[in-house]
Every structure is written in C-alpha cells, then in structure tokens.
Short mmCIF file of C-alpha atoms in Angstrom, two decimals:
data_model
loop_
_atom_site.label_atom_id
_atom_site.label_comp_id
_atom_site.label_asym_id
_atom_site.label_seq_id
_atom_site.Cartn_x
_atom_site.Cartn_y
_atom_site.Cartn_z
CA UNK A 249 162.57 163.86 149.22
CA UNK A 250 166.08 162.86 148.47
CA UNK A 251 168.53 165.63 148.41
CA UNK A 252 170.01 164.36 145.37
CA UNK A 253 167.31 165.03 143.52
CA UNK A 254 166.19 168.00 144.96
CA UNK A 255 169.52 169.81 144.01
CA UNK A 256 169.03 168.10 140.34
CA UNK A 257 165.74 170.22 140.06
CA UNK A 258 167.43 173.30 141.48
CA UNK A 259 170.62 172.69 139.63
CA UNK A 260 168.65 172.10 136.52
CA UNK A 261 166.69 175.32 137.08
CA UNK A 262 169.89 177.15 137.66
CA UNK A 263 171.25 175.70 134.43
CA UNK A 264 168.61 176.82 132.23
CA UNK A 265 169.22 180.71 133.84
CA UNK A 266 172.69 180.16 131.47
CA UNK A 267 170.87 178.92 128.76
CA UNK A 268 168.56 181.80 128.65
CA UNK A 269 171.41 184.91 128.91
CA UNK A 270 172.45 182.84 126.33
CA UNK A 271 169.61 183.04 124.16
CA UNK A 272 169.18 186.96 125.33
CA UNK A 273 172.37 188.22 123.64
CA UNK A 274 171.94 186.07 120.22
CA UNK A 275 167.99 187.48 119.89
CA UNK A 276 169.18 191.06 120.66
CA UNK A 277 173.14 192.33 120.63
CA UNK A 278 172.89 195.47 122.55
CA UNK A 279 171.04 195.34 126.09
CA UNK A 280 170.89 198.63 128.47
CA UNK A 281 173.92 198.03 130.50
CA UNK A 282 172.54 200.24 133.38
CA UNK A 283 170.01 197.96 133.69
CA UNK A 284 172.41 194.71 133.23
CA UNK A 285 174.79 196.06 135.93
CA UNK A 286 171.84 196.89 138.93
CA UNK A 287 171.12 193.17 138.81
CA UNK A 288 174.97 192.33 139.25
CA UNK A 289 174.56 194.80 142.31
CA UNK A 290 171.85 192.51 143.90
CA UNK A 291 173.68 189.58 142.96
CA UNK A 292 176.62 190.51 144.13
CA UNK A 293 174.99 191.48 147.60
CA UNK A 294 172.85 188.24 147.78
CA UNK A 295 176.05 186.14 147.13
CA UNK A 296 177.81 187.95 149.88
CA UNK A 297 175.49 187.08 152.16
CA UNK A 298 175.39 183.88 151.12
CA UNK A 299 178.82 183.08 151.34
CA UNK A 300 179.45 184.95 155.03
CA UNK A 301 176.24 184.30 156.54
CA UNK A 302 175.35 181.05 155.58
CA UNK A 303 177.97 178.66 154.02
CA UNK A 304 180.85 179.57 156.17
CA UNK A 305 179.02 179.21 159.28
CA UNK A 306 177.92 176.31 158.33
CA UNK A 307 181.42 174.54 156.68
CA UNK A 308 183.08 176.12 160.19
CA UNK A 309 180.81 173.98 161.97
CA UNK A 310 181.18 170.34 159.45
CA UNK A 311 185.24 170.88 159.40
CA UNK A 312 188.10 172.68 161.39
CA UNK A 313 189.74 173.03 157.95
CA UNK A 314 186.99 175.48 156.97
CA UNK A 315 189.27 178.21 156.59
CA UNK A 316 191.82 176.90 154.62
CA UNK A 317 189.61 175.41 152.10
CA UNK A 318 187.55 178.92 151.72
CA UNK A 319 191.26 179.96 150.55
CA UNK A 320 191.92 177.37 148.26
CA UNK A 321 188.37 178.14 146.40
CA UNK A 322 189.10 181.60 146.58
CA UNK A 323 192.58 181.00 145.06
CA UNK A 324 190.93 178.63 142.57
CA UNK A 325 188.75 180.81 140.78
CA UNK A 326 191.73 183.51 140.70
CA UNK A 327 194.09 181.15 139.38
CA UNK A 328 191.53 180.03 136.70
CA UNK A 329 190.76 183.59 135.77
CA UNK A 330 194.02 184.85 135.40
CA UNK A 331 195.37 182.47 134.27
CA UNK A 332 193.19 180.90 132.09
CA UNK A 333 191.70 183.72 130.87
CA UNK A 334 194.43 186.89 131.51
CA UNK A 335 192.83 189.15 128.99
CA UNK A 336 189.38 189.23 129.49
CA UNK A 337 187.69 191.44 131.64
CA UNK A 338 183.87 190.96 132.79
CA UNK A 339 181.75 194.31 131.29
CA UNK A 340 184.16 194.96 128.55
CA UNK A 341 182.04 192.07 125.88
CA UNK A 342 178.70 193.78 126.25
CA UNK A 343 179.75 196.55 123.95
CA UNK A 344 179.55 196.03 120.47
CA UNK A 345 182.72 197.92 119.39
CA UNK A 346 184.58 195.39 122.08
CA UNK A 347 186.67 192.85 119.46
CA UNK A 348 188.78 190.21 121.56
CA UNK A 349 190.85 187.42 119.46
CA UNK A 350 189.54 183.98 118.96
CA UNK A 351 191.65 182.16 121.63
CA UNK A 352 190.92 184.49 124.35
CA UNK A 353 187.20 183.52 123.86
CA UNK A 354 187.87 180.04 124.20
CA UNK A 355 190.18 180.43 127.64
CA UNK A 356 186.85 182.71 129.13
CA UNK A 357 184.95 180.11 128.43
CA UNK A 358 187.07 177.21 130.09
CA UNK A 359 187.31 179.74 133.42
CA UNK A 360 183.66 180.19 133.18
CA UNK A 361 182.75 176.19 133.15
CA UNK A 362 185.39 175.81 136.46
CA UNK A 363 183.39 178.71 138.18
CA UNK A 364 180.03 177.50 137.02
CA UNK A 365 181.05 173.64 137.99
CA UNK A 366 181.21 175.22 141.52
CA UNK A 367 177.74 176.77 141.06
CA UNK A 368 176.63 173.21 141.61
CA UNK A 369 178.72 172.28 143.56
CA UNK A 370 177.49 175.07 146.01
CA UNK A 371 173.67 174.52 144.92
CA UNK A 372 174.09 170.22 146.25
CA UNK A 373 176.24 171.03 148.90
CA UNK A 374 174.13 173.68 150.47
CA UNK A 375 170.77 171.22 150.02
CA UNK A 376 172.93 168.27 151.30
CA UNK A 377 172.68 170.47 154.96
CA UNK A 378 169.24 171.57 154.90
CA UNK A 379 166.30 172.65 152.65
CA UNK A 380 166.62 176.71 153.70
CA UNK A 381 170.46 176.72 152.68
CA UNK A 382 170.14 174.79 149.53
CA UNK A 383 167.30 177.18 148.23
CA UNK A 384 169.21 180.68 149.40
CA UNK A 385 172.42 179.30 147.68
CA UNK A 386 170.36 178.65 144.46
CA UNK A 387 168.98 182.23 144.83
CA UNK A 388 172.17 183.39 144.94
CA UNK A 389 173.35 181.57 142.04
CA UNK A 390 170.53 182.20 140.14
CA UNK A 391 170.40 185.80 140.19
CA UNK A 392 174.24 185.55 138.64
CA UNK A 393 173.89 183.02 135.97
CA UNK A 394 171.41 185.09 132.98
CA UNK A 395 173.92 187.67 133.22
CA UNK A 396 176.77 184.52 133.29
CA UNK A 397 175.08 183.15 130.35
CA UNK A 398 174.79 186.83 128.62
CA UNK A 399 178.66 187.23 129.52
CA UNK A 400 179.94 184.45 127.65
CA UNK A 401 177.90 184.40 124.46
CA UNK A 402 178.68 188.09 124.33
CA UNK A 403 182.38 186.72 124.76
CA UNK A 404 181.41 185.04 121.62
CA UNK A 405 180.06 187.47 119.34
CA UNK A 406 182.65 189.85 120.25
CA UNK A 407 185.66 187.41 119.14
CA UNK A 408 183.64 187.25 116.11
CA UNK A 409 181.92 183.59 116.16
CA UNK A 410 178.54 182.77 115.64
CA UNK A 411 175.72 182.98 117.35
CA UNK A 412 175.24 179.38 117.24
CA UNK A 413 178.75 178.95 119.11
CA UNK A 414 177.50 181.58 121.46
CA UNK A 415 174.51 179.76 122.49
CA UNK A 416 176.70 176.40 122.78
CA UNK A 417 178.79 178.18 125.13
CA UNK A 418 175.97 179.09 126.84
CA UNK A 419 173.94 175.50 126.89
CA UNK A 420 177.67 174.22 127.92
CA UNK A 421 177.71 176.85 131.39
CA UNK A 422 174.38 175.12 132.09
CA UNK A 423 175.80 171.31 131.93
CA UNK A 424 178.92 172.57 133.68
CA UNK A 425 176.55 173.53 136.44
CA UNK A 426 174.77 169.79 136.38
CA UNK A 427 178.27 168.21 136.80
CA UNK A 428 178.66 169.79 139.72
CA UNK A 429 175.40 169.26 141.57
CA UNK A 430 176.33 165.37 140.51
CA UNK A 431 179.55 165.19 141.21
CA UNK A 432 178.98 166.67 144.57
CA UNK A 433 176.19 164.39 144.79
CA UNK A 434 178.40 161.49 145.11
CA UNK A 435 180.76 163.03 147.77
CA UNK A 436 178.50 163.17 150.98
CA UNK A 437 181.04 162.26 153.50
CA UNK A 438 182.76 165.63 152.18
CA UNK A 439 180.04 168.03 152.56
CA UNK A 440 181.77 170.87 154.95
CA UNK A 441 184.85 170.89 152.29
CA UNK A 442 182.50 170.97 149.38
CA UNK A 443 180.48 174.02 150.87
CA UNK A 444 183.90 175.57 152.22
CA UNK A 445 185.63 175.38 149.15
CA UNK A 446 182.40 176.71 147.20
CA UNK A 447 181.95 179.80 149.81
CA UNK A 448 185.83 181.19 148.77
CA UNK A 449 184.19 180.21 144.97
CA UNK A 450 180.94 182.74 145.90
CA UNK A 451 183.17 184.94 147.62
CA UNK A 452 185.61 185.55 144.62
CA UNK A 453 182.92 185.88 142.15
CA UNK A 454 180.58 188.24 144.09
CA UNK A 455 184.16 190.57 145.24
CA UNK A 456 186.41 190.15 142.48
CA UNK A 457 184.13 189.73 139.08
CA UNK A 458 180.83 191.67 140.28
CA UNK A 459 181.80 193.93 142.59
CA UNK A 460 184.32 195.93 140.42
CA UNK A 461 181.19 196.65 137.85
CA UNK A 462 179.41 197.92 140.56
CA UNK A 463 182.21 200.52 141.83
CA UNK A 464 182.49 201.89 138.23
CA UNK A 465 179.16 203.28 138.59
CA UNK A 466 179.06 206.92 139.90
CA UNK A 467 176.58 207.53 142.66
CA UNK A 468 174.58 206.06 145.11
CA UNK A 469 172.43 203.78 143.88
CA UNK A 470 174.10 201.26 142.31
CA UNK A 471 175.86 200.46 145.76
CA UNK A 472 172.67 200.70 147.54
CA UNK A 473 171.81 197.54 145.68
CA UNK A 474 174.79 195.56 147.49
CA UNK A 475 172.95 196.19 150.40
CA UNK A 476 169.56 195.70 149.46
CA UNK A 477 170.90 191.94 147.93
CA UNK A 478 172.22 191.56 151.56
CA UNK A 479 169.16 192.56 153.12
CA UNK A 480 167.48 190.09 150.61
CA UNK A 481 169.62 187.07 151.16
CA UNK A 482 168.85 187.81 155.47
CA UNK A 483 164.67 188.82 154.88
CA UNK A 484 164.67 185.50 152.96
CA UNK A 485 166.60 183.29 155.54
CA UNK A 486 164.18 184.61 158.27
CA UNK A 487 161.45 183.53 156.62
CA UNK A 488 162.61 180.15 155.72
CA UNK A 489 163.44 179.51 159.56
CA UNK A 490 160.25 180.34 160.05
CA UNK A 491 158.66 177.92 158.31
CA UNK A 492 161.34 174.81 159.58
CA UNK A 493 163.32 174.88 156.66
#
C-alpha cells in the first residue's frame, strides 16, 4: 500500500485521539490527575525512545545535516512555546480553580497546532522509511495526544469559554495533525530533514512539556513509568523486526 495513505489512516487515527481528550474534559471537568499524569510518564518514555532510538538513527543515516536540524525542531517548539504562549504552563489548566485570561488561551492554542502539525509530520515521515517506524512513531504520538486534546480544551474552560470552543480547539489539534501527514506527504525527496526536524519536535515535547509533570511527583513510581514507556517503545520495535516490518 502507498505510504501516503497509510500515514492518512494513522494520522487520521491520531487525530481523532485530540478529538476525544477533547470531548473528555467538556463531558466531565475534573479528571484524577494522578491518573492523567502516569500516562504522560509512559508517553513521555515511549517518545524518548522514539526520538533517540529510532528517528535519529534513522535521519543520521538520510542526511549529514541530521544534527543541526534536530536543533532547529528542538528550538522550534521552544520558540513557539515561549513565545507564543509565555504564560501557560502544561498541568496548571486541569484544575478547576486555574483562571488564565482570554488571549493567553488563544496563543496555547496556536503553539499547540505548530507542535501537533509536527505530530504528522513525524507520523508520514516515519511511514515514508518503513512500516515498523511509521507505526512506533504513531504509538508514540498517540499515547500524547488524549491528554493533548484534554490540555487544550481545559485551556479553554479555564479562560472561561465554552465548551463548544473547547471542543473546536480540540477538533482543530486533530486537522493540525492531518496537515502535517499531507504536507509531509508531498515532500519525499526531504524525508531525513522531515524526520530530523520532527525528532528535536518529540524530543522537546517528551523533555521539556512531559517530563517536568513527571518530576513533580514524589516517589518512585511515577518515574518508573519513563522507563517502562522506554522499555515499551524497544519490546515493540523487536517485535516488529521480527515480523519484516
């Protein structure tokens, strides 16, 4: 099957995981956060590997200007966070008593659609090299993007618009996402920039957004999960070269 369309269905699948954190925070405003932030954990860890075992290796080996591009999307993201959206911090909107001002909601949501753009971006790119890559990337953006989609209709609420803007913000993470699986789509003679500029994307979002949630947890555990995402990302990756994918 065509590539193209193979990241379309994963894309579109990864899409509808925004949609869906979306439609989680408007049916119900207050979630267990414990539970909320041990997912992030084995995001977080799954993206890692991801990003270090997978797409740098393999944007190392497609371009000699791997590393400076994994900078530049590194740098990206931070520039669009910061800058973009200065105030807003990821964790603070799932509590209820957290009020941010209009505007601020709107910048979080323009960072948002740059990082989520690169979610398909990465999802193409990685499918665009081989079957096993394309899937483990989408696992790794998958297991971000309910609690992406929770993040920014929580972002929402808490700025005090409506639920129906917060699941438009949600639906518009999703099509984001499909830009960039098309847009990459039509950029094959790029493919090691693409998926070296999308690893310092993964990198920034699993280290600088996720990350920080986890290390405000006390105790073991919640690190624990870093790992077991790594483990996951590597079990999974075995299994797919098993099979000749």
């Amino acid at each position: 099957m065509d590539p193209f369309y193979i990241g379309l269905a994963f894309g579109s699948a990864a899409a509808a995981a925004n949609v869906v954190g979306g439609l989680l925070v408007t049916i119900k405003r207050r979630w267990d956060e414990a539970l909320l932030k041990y997912f992030i954990a084995l995001g977080a860890g799954f993206m890692l590997g991801a990003a270090f075992l997978g797409m740098i290796p393999e944007s190392m080996r497609l371009t000699d200007h791997a590393p400076l591009l994994i900078l530049a999307g590194y740098l990206l993201i931070h520039f669009a966070e910061h800058i973009l959206a200065s105030h807003f911090h990821f964790g603070e909107e799932t509590h209820v008593e957290a009020v941010l001002a209009p505007s601020i909601s709107l910048f979080a949501l323009a960072g948002l659609l740059i990082h989520t753009f690169f979610d398909g971006v990465s999802i193409a790119s990685g499918f665009h090299v081989s079957v096993g890559l394309g899937f483990l990337i989408f696992v790794a953006v998958a297991l971000h993007k309910i609690p992406e989609g929770f993040t920014v209709g929580s972002i929402m609420l808490a700025a005090g618009r409506s639920r129906g803007m917060a699941m438009a913000s949600s639906i518009a993470l999703g099509l984001s996402t499909m830009v960039g699986v098309v847009f990459a789509s039509y950029l094959k003679g790029l493919l090691g920039y693409r998926l070296a500029i999308s690893a310092g994307v993964m990198i920034y979002v699993a280290a600088s957004d996720l990350m920080p949630e986890v290390n405000r947890e006390k105790g073991i555990l919640m690190a624990l999960m870093v790992f077991v995402g790594v483990l996951l990302f590597y079990l999974t990756e075995r299994l797919l070269s098993s099979f000749g994918f």
